[in-house]
Amino acid sequence: MKRELLFAYLALAAICIIWGTTYLVMRMAVVEFPPFLFVSVRQIIAGFILAGFMLTIGKVKLAGRAYIIRQAIAGFFMITLGNGLVAWAEVHIPSGVAAVICSLMPVMVIIINLSINKDERPTVPIMLGVAIGMVGIVLIFSEYINQFTNIEYILGIVVTFVAVISWAGASIWLKKHSEQSNPFLNAGLQMFFGGIWMIPLSLIFDDLSNVHWTSSVVFPLIYLIAMGSITAYACYSYALRKLPMTIVSLYAYVNPLVAVVLGWFVLDEKLNARIWMAIVLTVAGIYIVNRGYQLRDAWKAQFSR
């Protein structure tokens, strides 16, 4: 059990780092390539590779029609809406703005959990930790606020909020309907079906009259397939099986921090005292949330005897 828990936290760490890079990489591609088509190609290829590997080399068997339908539904809400809408929004808003909106995912998880899941209702320390983490994220991107008056920014923000709600709701639904199935096959099927569901959106909303496969599209596509989809999404599916949903959702706090630090290290972007303070607040929020779950579990164990 301790070994599985260690692997789950390592998977969560991988999610925090890898998905922190994907906002910038995604924007590099979708500013000159149809966003829904790009994500559809990315997820279909990634899902086919991961699911195909697990079904052949991994010798994992499909659990039946109900299982496949469940993964297809999850793929629609988590990939088609959760990922596709963010890609579309990044045509209109910077990757940093998309990242800070997506960091609201833990808040959405808590709001949904409060209404449907008594077992995972957050305690006061958990809610305090989430609040402190959110203050940190808002502080990092406070300089973007003056750009939100642009109508295209507003549209991008609204669409990204829809994506966040969809991802949070589907994650909770998957957690509630967890089964003894392979998390990597789950991830592959969800990506594959999510990419398939995205084809109609591409036909309706994308401008397909001017599609060019340049290096600025192909290289981000390869990176996002190998790392952003196969590696990170498989890690997310595994962590979701082994850890409480609210802890898994904390990756959304760390992703923007990764983007900020990488921007400073690679592109010499600003990393001042305010941003360092934001990093401290966010890390403190994560610690408080984890401590809150430890205290809650200890309390349950004591009073269940």
mmCIF file of C-alpha atoms in Angstrom:
data_model
loop_
_atom_site.group_PDB
_atom_site.id
_atom_site.type_symbol
_atom_site.label_atom_id
_atom_site.label_comp_id
_atom_site.label_asym_id
_atom_site.label_seq_id
_atom_site.Cartn_x
_atom_site.Cartn_y
_atom_site.Cartn_z
ATOM 1 C CA MET A 1 0.000 0.000 0.000
ATOM 2 C CA LYS A 2 2.790 2.449 0.860
ATOM 3 C CA ARG A 3 4.503 1.670 -2.436
ATOM 4 C CA GLU A 4 1.280 2.343 -4.374
ATOM 5 C CA LEU A 5 0.860 5.619 -2.492
ATOM 6 C CA LEU A 6 4.421 6.636 -3.370
ATOM 7 C CA PHE A 7 3.795 5.891 -7.058
ATOM 8 C CA ALA A 8 0.559 7.881 -6.891
ATOM 9 C CA TYR A 9 2.342 10.955 -5.546
ATOM 10 C CA LEU A 10 5.123 10.549 -8.124
ATOM 11 C CA ALA A 11 2.435 10.424 -10.806
ATOM 12 C CA LEU A 12 0.906 13.585 -9.368
ATOM 13 C CA ALA A 13 4.314 15.309 -9.447
ATOM 14 C CA ALA A 14 4.713 14.345 -13.102
ATOM 15 C CA ILE A 15 1.307 15.842 -13.864
ATOM 16 C CA CYS A 16 2.271 19.083 -12.132
ATOM 17 C CA ILE A 17 5.436 19.486 -14.213
ATOM 18 C CA ILE A 18 4.340 18.183 -17.614
ATOM 19 C CA TRP A 19 0.934 19.836 -17.785
ATOM 20 C CA GLY A 20 2.578 23.054 -16.610
ATOM 21 C CA THR A 21 4.403 23.188 -19.955
ATOM 22 C CA THR A 22 1.462 22.343 -22.178
ATOM 23 C CA TYR A 23 -0.310 25.713 -22.079
ATOM 24 C CA LEU A 24 2.562 27.447 -23.839
ATOM 25 C CA VAL A 25 3.185 24.582 -26.264
ATOM 26 C CA MET A 26 -0.514 24.434 -27.129
ATOM 27 C CA ARG A 27 -0.727 28.150 -27.831
ATOM 28 C CA MET A 28 2.317 27.956 -30.114
ATOM 29 C CA ALA A 29 0.378 25.552 -32.326
ATOM 30 C CA VAL A 30 -3.239 26.770 -32.264
ATOM 31 C CA VAL A 31 -2.448 30.381 -33.163
ATOM 32 C CA GLU A 32 -1.760 29.144 -36.707
ATOM 33 C CA PHE A 33 -3.639 25.830 -36.870
ATOM 34 C CA PRO A 34 -7.339 24.946 -36.310
ATOM 35 C CA PRO A 35 -7.559 24.245 -32.572
ATOM 36 C CA PHE A 36 -10.199 21.492 -32.521
ATOM 37 C CA LEU A 37 -8.516 19.669 -35.391
ATOM 38 C CA PHE A 38 -5.144 19.939 -33.644
ATOM 39 C CA VAL A 39 -6.464 18.514 -30.373
ATOM 40 C CA SER A 40 -8.454 15.839 -32.197
ATOM 41 C CA VAL A 41 -5.373 14.579 -34.050
ATOM 42 C CA ARG A 42 -3.307 14.766 -30.867
ATOM 43 C CA GLN A 43 -5.731 12.818 -28.705
ATOM 44 C CA ILE A 44 -6.717 10.188 -31.283
ATOM 45 C CA ILE A 45 -3.062 9.329 -31.951
ATOM 46 C CA ALA A 46 -2.132 9.384 -28.261
ATOM 47 C CA GLY A 47 -5.167 7.328 -27.263
ATOM 48 C CA PHE A 48 -4.600 4.795 -30.037
ATOM 49 C CA ILE A 49 -0.957 4.346 -29.005
ATOM 50 C CA LEU A 50 -1.631 4.028 -25.268
ATOM 51 C CA ALA A 51 -4.752 1.853 -25.522
ATOM 52 C CA GLY A 52 -3.212 -0.242 -28.278
ATOM 53 C CA PHE A 53 -0.097 -0.842 -26.199
ATOM 54 C CA MET A 54 -2.103 -1.927 -23.163
ATOM 55 C CA LEU A 55 -4.352 -4.240 -25.213
ATOM 56 C CA THR A 56 -1.467 -5.910 -27.060
ATOM 57 C CA ILE A 57 1.832 -5.707 -25.197
ATOM 58 C CA GLY A 58 0.198 -5.200 -21.804
ATOM 59 C CA LYS A 59 -2.363 -7.957 -22.508
ATOM 60 C CA VAL A 60 -5.114 -6.010 -20.728
ATOM 61 C CA LYS A 61 -8.647 -7.055 -21.712
ATOM 62 C CA LEU A 62 -11.645 -4.820 -22.249
ATOM 63 C CA ALA A 63 -14.181 -5.198 -19.445
ATOM 64 C CA GLY A 64 -17.305 -5.094 -21.619
ATOM 65 C CA ARG A 65 -19.720 -2.685 -23.283
ATOM 66 C CA ALA A 66 -20.643 -0.774 -20.106
ATOM 67 C CA TYR A 67 -16.958 -0.145 -19.397
ATOM 68 C CA ILE A 68 -16.308 1.153 -22.919
ATOM 69 C CA ILE A 69 -19.340 3.445 -22.767
ATOM 70 C CA ARG A 70 -18.148 4.819 -19.424
ATOM 71 C CA GLN A 71 -14.734 5.668 -20.881
ATOM 72 C CA ALA A 72 -16.358 7.254 -23.944
ATOM 73 C CA ILE A 73 -18.496 9.493 -21.727
ATOM 74 C CA ALA A 74 -15.471 10.482 -19.650
ATOM 75 C CA GLY A 75 -13.549 11.205 -22.849
ATOM 76 C CA PHE A 76 -16.238 13.606 -24.028
ATOM 77 C CA PHE A 77 -16.308 15.686 -20.853
ATOM 78 C CA MET A 78 -12.596 15.545 -19.963
ATOM 79 C CA ILE A 79 -10.986 15.604 -23.412
ATOM 80 C CA THR A 80 -13.487 16.996 -25.922
ATOM 81 C CA LEU A 81 -14.733 19.745 -23.600
ATOM 82 C CA GLY A 82 -12.048 19.903 -20.919
ATOM 83 C CA ASN A 83 -9.110 19.958 -23.329
ATOM 84 C CA GLY A 84 -10.621 21.011 -26.647
ATOM 85 C CA LEU A 85 -12.309 24.138 -25.334
ATOM 86 C CA VAL A 86 -9.093 25.307 -23.665
ATOM 87 C CA ALA A 87 -7.252 24.897 -26.976
ATOM 88 C CA TRP A 88 -9.917 26.945 -28.731
ATOM 89 C CA ALA A 89 -9.775 29.599 -26.001
ATOM 90 C CA GLU A 90 -5.985 29.922 -26.320
ATOM 91 C CA VAL A 91 -6.511 31.374 -29.780
ATOM 92 C CA HIS A 92 -7.990 34.401 -28.001
ATOM 93 C CA ILE A 93 -6.264 34.517 -24.601
ATOM 94 C CA PRO A 94 -2.607 34.044 -23.540
ATOM 95 C CA SER A 95 -1.506 30.684 -22.198
ATOM 96 C CA GLY A 96 -0.913 32.251 -18.765
ATOM 97 C CA VAL A 97 -4.503 33.431 -18.549
ATOM 98 C CA ALA A 98 -5.742 29.978 -19.535
ATOM 99 C CA ALA A 99 -3.513 28.445 -16.862
ATOM 100 C CA VAL A 100 -4.813 30.652 -14.054
ATOM 101 C CA ILE A 101 -8.437 29.960 -14.989
ATOM 102 C CA CYS A 102 -7.733 26.223 -15.080
ATOM 103 C CA SER A 103 -6.239 26.553 -11.603
ATOM 104 C CA LEU A 104 -9.815 27.087 -10.394
ATOM 105 C CA MET A 105 -10.473 23.385 -10.983
ATOM 106 C CA PRO A 106 -9.944 22.433 -7.292
ATOM 107 C CA VAL A 107 -12.542 25.026 -6.301
ATOM 108 C CA MET A 108 -14.997 23.515 -8.787
ATOM 109 C CA VAL A 109 -14.257 20.068 -7.338
ATOM 110 C CA ILE A 110 -15.040 21.288 -3.822
ATOM 111 C CA ILE A 111 -18.265 23.002 -4.907
ATOM 112 C CA ILE A 112 -19.466 19.876 -6.704
ATOM 113 C CA ASN A 113 -18.374 17.602 -3.853
ATOM 114 C CA LEU A 114 -20.247 19.698 -1.305
ATOM 115 C CA SER A 115 -23.500 18.897 -3.056
ATOM 116 C CA ILE A 116 -23.083 15.247 -4.070
ATOM 117 C CA ASN A 117 -20.432 13.501 -1.986
ATOM 118 C CA LYS A 118 -20.701 13.478 1.795
ATOM 119 C CA ASP A 119 -17.659 11.217 2.204
ATOM 120 C CA GLU A 120 -15.279 13.729 0.621
ATOM 121 C CA ARG A 121 -16.703 16.931 2.027
ATOM 122 C CA PRO A 122 -13.729 19.166 2.755
ATOM 123 C CA THR A 123 -12.991 20.284 6.286
ATOM 124 C CA VAL A 124 -12.121 23.828 7.354
ATOM 125 C CA PRO A 125 -8.326 23.280 6.936
ATOM 126 C CA ILE A 126 -8.878 21.882 3.435
ATOM 127 C CA MET A 127 -11.001 24.851 2.395
ATOM 128 C CA LEU A 128 -8.498 27.243 3.989
ATOM 129 C CA GLY A 129 -5.672 25.605 2.028
ATOM 130 C CA VAL A 130 -7.586 25.905 -1.232
ATOM 131 C CA ALA A 131 -8.291 29.576 -0.505
ATOM 132 C CA ILE A 132 -4.631 30.346 0.248
ATOM 133 C CA GLY A 133 -3.552 28.539 -2.901
ATOM 134 C CA MET A 134 -6.023 30.527 -4.967
ATOM 135 C CA VAL A 135 -4.682 33.786 -3.528
ATOM 136 C CA GLY A 136 -1.236 32.722 -4.700
ATOM 137 C CA ILE A 137 -2.423 31.943 -8.223
ATOM 138 C CA VAL A 138 -4.373 35.196 -8.536
ATOM 139 C CA LEU A 139 -1.345 37.130 -7.293
ATOM 140 C CA ILE A 140 0.874 35.607 -9.983
ATOM 141 C CA PHE A 141 -1.376 36.619 -12.836
ATOM 142 C CA SER A 142 -2.715 39.893 -11.427
ATOM 143 C CA GLU A 143 -0.971 41.751 -14.219
ATOM 144 C CA TYR A 144 -3.336 40.162 -16.762
ATOM 145 C CA ILE A 145 -6.436 41.743 -15.217
ATOM 146 C CA ASN A 146 -6.257 44.949 -17.248
ATOM 147 C CA GLN A 147 -6.531 42.924 -20.471
ATOM 148 C CA PHE A 148 -9.855 41.322 -19.569
ATOM 149 C CA THR A 149 -11.871 44.214 -21.022
ATOM 150 C CA ASN A 150 -11.267 42.883 -24.547
ATOM 151 C CA ILE A 151 -14.334 41.021 -25.873
ATOM 152 C CA GLU A 152 -12.185 38.199 -27.277
ATOM 153 C CA TYR A 153 -10.567 37.760 -23.866
ATOM 154 C CA ILE A 154 -13.990 37.555 -22.228
ATOM 155 C CA LEU A 155 -15.140 34.904 -24.720
ATOM 156 C CA GLY A 156 -11.968 32.895 -24.154
ATOM 157 C CA ILE A 157 -12.400 33.145 -20.387
ATOM 158 C CA VAL A 158 -16.025 31.962 -20.471
ATOM 159 C CA VAL A 159 -15.144 28.982 -22.675
ATOM 160 C CA THR A 160 -12.249 28.073 -20.395
ATOM 161 C CA PHE A 161 -14.545 28.163 -17.360
ATOM 162 C CA VAL A 162 -16.872 25.725 -19.124
ATOM 163 C CA ALA A 163 -13.870 23.457 -19.771
ATOM 164 C CA VAL A 164 -12.841 23.590 -16.104
ATOM 165 C CA ILE A 165 -16.321 22.698 -14.875
ATOM 166 C CA SER A 166 -16.539 19.842 -17.363
ATOM 167 C CA TRP A 167 -13.158 18.414 -16.326
ATOM 168 C CA ALA A 168 -13.938 18.707 -12.596
ATOM 169 C CA GLY A 169 -17.358 17.113 -12.912
ATOM 170 C CA ALA A 170 -16.086 14.228 -15.032
ATOM 171 C CA SER A 171 -13.201 13.603 -12.628
ATOM 172 C CA ILE A 172 -15.599 13.332 -9.696
ATOM 173 C CA TRP A 173 -17.901 11.090 -11.713
ATOM 174 C CA LEU A 174 -14.995 8.778 -12.581
ATOM 175 C CA LYS A 175 -13.893 8.706 -8.944
ATOM 176 C CA LYS A 176 -17.413 7.797 -7.833
ATOM 177 C CA HIS A 177 -17.689 5.039 -10.448
ATOM 178 C CA SER A 178 -14.160 3.706 -9.968
ATOM 179 C CA GLU A 179 -13.621 0.093 -10.867
ATOM 180 C CA GLN A 180 -10.861 -2.488 -10.827
ATOM 181 C CA SER A 181 -9.726 -1.646 -14.352
ATOM 182 C CA ASN A 182 -6.358 -0.660 -15.743
ATOM 183 C CA PRO A 183 -5.868 3.126 -15.353
ATOM 184 C CA PHE A 184 -3.601 3.329 -18.403
ATOM 185 C CA LEU A 185 -6.145 1.623 -20.657
ATOM 186 C CA ASN A 186 -8.770 3.953 -19.201
ATOM 187 C CA ALA A 187 -6.648 6.960 -20.131
ATOM 188 C CA GLY A 188 -6.010 5.666 -23.654
ATOM 189 C CA LEU A 189 -9.686 5.020 -24.333
ATOM 190 C CA GLN A 190 -10.730 8.377 -22.916
ATOM 191 C CA MET A 191 -8.230 10.210 -25.119
ATOM 192 C CA PHE A 192 -9.209 8.213 -28.205
ATOM 193 C CA PHE A 193 -12.947 8.734 -27.749
ATOM 194 C CA GLY A 194 -12.410 12.372 -26.755
ATOM 195 C CA GLY A 195 -10.547 12.949 -30.018
ATOM 196 C CA ILE A 196 -13.325 11.239 -31.998
ATOM 197 C CA TRP A 197 -16.010 13.374 -30.303
ATOM 198 C CA MET A 198 -14.003 16.463 -31.291
ATOM 199 C CA ILE A 199 -14.249 15.832 -35.043
ATOM 200 C CA PRO A 200 -17.784 17.327 -35.338
ATOM 201 C CA LEU A 201 -16.638 20.412 -33.400
ATOM 202 C CA SER A 202 -13.742 20.808 -35.828
ATOM 203 C CA LEU A 203 -16.064 20.540 -38.847
ATOM 204 C CA ILE A 204 -18.399 23.158 -37.364
ATOM 205 C CA PHE A 205 -16.050 25.713 -35.791
ATOM 206 C CA ASP A 206 -12.594 25.302 -37.358
ATOM 207 C CA ASP A 207 -11.445 27.079 -40.497
ATOM 208 C CA LEU A 208 -10.247 24.051 -42.475
ATOM 209 C CA SER A 209 -9.558 25.933 -45.697
ATOM 210 C CA ASN A 210 -5.981 26.797 -44.781
ATOM 211 C CA VAL A 211 -4.321 23.884 -42.968
ATOM 212 C CA HIS A 212 -0.511 23.787 -43.078
ATOM 213 C CA TRP A 213 1.663 21.254 -41.224
ATOM 214 C CA THR A 214 4.664 23.433 -40.403
ATOM 215 C CA SER A 215 7.419 22.683 -37.876
ATOM 216 C CA SER A 216 5.764 25.049 -35.395
ATOM 217 C CA VAL A 217 2.738 22.733 -35.483
ATOM 218 C CA VAL A 218 4.366 19.310 -35.843
ATOM 219 C CA PHE A 219 6.897 19.662 -33.001
ATOM 220 C CA PRO A 220 4.306 20.828 -30.451
ATOM 221 C CA LEU A 221 2.036 18.005 -31.645
ATOM 222 C CA ILE A 222 4.745 15.387 -31.024
ATOM 223 C CA TYR A 223 5.518 16.799 -27.574
ATOM 224 C CA LEU A 224 1.874 17.004 -26.573
ATOM 225 C CA ILE A 225 1.165 13.455 -27.780
ATOM 226 C CA ALA A 226 4.156 11.883 -26.038
ATOM 227 C CA MET A 227 4.219 13.920 -22.839
ATOM 228 C CA GLY A 228 1.050 15.970 -22.442
ATOM 229 C CA SER A 229 -1.297 13.152 -23.445
ATOM 230 C CA ILE A 230 0.236 9.681 -23.060
ATOM 231 C CA THR A 231 2.551 10.254 -20.100
ATOM 232 C CA ALA A 232 0.709 12.898 -18.088
ATOM 233 C CA TYR A 233 -2.837 11.714 -18.717
ATOM 234 C CA ALA A 234 -1.909 8.146 -17.794
ATOM 235 C CA CYS A 235 -0.359 9.504 -14.584
ATOM 236 C CA TYR A 236 -3.537 11.484 -13.911
ATOM 237 C CA SER A 237 -5.707 8.408 -14.354
ATOM 238 C CA TYR A 238 -3.469 6.442 -11.969
ATOM 239 C CA ALA A 239 -3.377 9.211 -9.340
ATOM 240 C CA LEU A 240 -7.141 9.561 -9.577
ATOM 241 C CA ARG A 241 -7.502 5.905 -8.637
ATOM 242 C CA LYS A 242 -5.169 6.072 -5.626
ATOM 243 C CA LEU A 243 -5.602 9.556 -4.105
ATOM 244 C CA PRO A 244 -8.544 11.709 -2.954
ATOM 245 C CA MET A 245 -9.972 13.845 -5.741
ATOM 246 C CA THR A 246 -9.259 17.149 -4.013
ATOM 247 C CA ILE A 247 -5.565 16.259 -3.617
ATOM 248 C CA VAL A 248 -5.268 15.151 -7.246
ATOM 249 C CA SER A 249 -6.862 18.407 -8.365
ATOM 250 C CA LEU A 250 -4.061 20.377 -6.716
ATOM 251 C CA TYR A 251 -1.982 19.881 -9.866
ATOM 252 C CA ALA A 252 -3.947 22.839 -11.218
ATOM 253 C CA TYR A 253 -2.241 25.081 -8.649
ATOM 254 C CA VAL A 254 1.252 23.940 -9.582
ATOM 255 C CA ASN A 255 0.852 24.100 -13.374
ATOM 256 C CA PRO A 256 0.880 27.926 -13.544
ATOM 257 C CA LEU A 257 3.889 28.019 -11.206
ATOM 258 C CA VAL A 258 5.796 25.712 -13.552
ATOM 259 C CA ALA A 259 4.897 27.968 -16.455
ATOM 260 C CA VAL A 260 6.163 31.058 -14.602
ATOM 261 C CA VAL A 261 9.467 29.507 -13.514
ATOM 262 C CA LEU A 262 10.156 28.048 -16.964
ATOM 263 C CA GLY A 263 9.349 31.383 -18.552
ATOM 264 C CA TRP A 264 11.900 33.060 -16.301
ATOM 265 C CA PHE A 265 14.551 30.365 -16.812
ATOM 266 C CA VAL A 266 14.180 29.954 -20.577
ATOM 267 C CA LEU A 267 12.761 33.270 -21.804
ATOM 268 C CA ASP A 268 14.020 35.621 -19.081
ATOM 269 C CA GLU A 269 10.478 36.523 -18.063
ATOM 270 C CA LYS A 270 9.739 38.409 -14.871
ATOM 271 C CA LEU A 271 10.112 36.573 -11.555
ATOM 272 C CA ASN A 272 9.966 39.257 -8.859
ATOM 273 C CA ALA A 273 9.230 39.370 -5.134
ATOM 274 C CA ARG A 274 5.468 39.361 -5.694
ATOM 275 C CA ILE A 275 5.668 36.173 -7.744
ATOM 276 C CA TRP A 276 7.907 34.523 -5.146
ATOM 277 C CA MET A 277 5.332 35.436 -2.502
ATOM 278 C CA ALA A 278 2.656 33.870 -4.682
ATOM 279 C CA ILE A 279 4.706 30.674 -4.962
ATOM 280 C CA VAL A 280 5.065 30.529 -1.170
ATOM 281 C CA LEU A 281 1.309 31.003 -0.722
ATOM 282 C CA THR A 282 0.483 28.307 -3.242
ATOM 283 C CA VAL A 283 2.858 25.754 -1.712
ATOM 284 C CA ALA A 284 1.482 26.615 1.735
ATOM 285 C CA GLY A 285 -2.038 26.027 0.451
ATOM 286 C CA ILE A 286 -1.080 22.612 -0.906
ATOM 287 C CA TYR A 287 0.503 21.654 2.425
ATOM 288 C CA ILE A 288 -2.566 22.745 4.397
ATOM 289 C CA VAL A 289 -4.890 20.759 2.137
ATOM 290 C CA ASN A 290 -2.791 17.609 2.534
ATOM 291 C CA ARG A 291 -2.591 18.148 6.299
ATOM 292 C CA GLY A 292 -6.343 18.642 6.400
ATOM 293 C CA TYR A 293 -6.908 15.265 4.747
ATOM 294 C CA GLN A 294 -4.500 13.599 7.175
ATOM 295 C CA LEU A 295 -6.348 15.047 10.152
ATOM 296 C CA ARG A 296 -9.721 14.097 8.701
ATOM 297 C CA ASP A 297 -8.660 10.503 8.063
ATOM 298 C CA ALA A 298 -7.158 10.254 11.560
ATOM 299 C CA TRP A 299 -10.412 11.562 13.047
ATOM 300 C CA LYS A 300 -12.468 9.030 11.064
ATOM 301 C CA ALA A 301 -10.186 6.172 12.118
ATOM 302 C CA GLN A 302 -10.446 7.170 15.792
ATOM 303 C CA PHE A 303 -14.228 7.425 15.878
ATOM 304 C CA SER A 304 -14.867 4.342 13.742
ATOM 305 C CA ARG A 305 -13.386 2.023 16.371
#
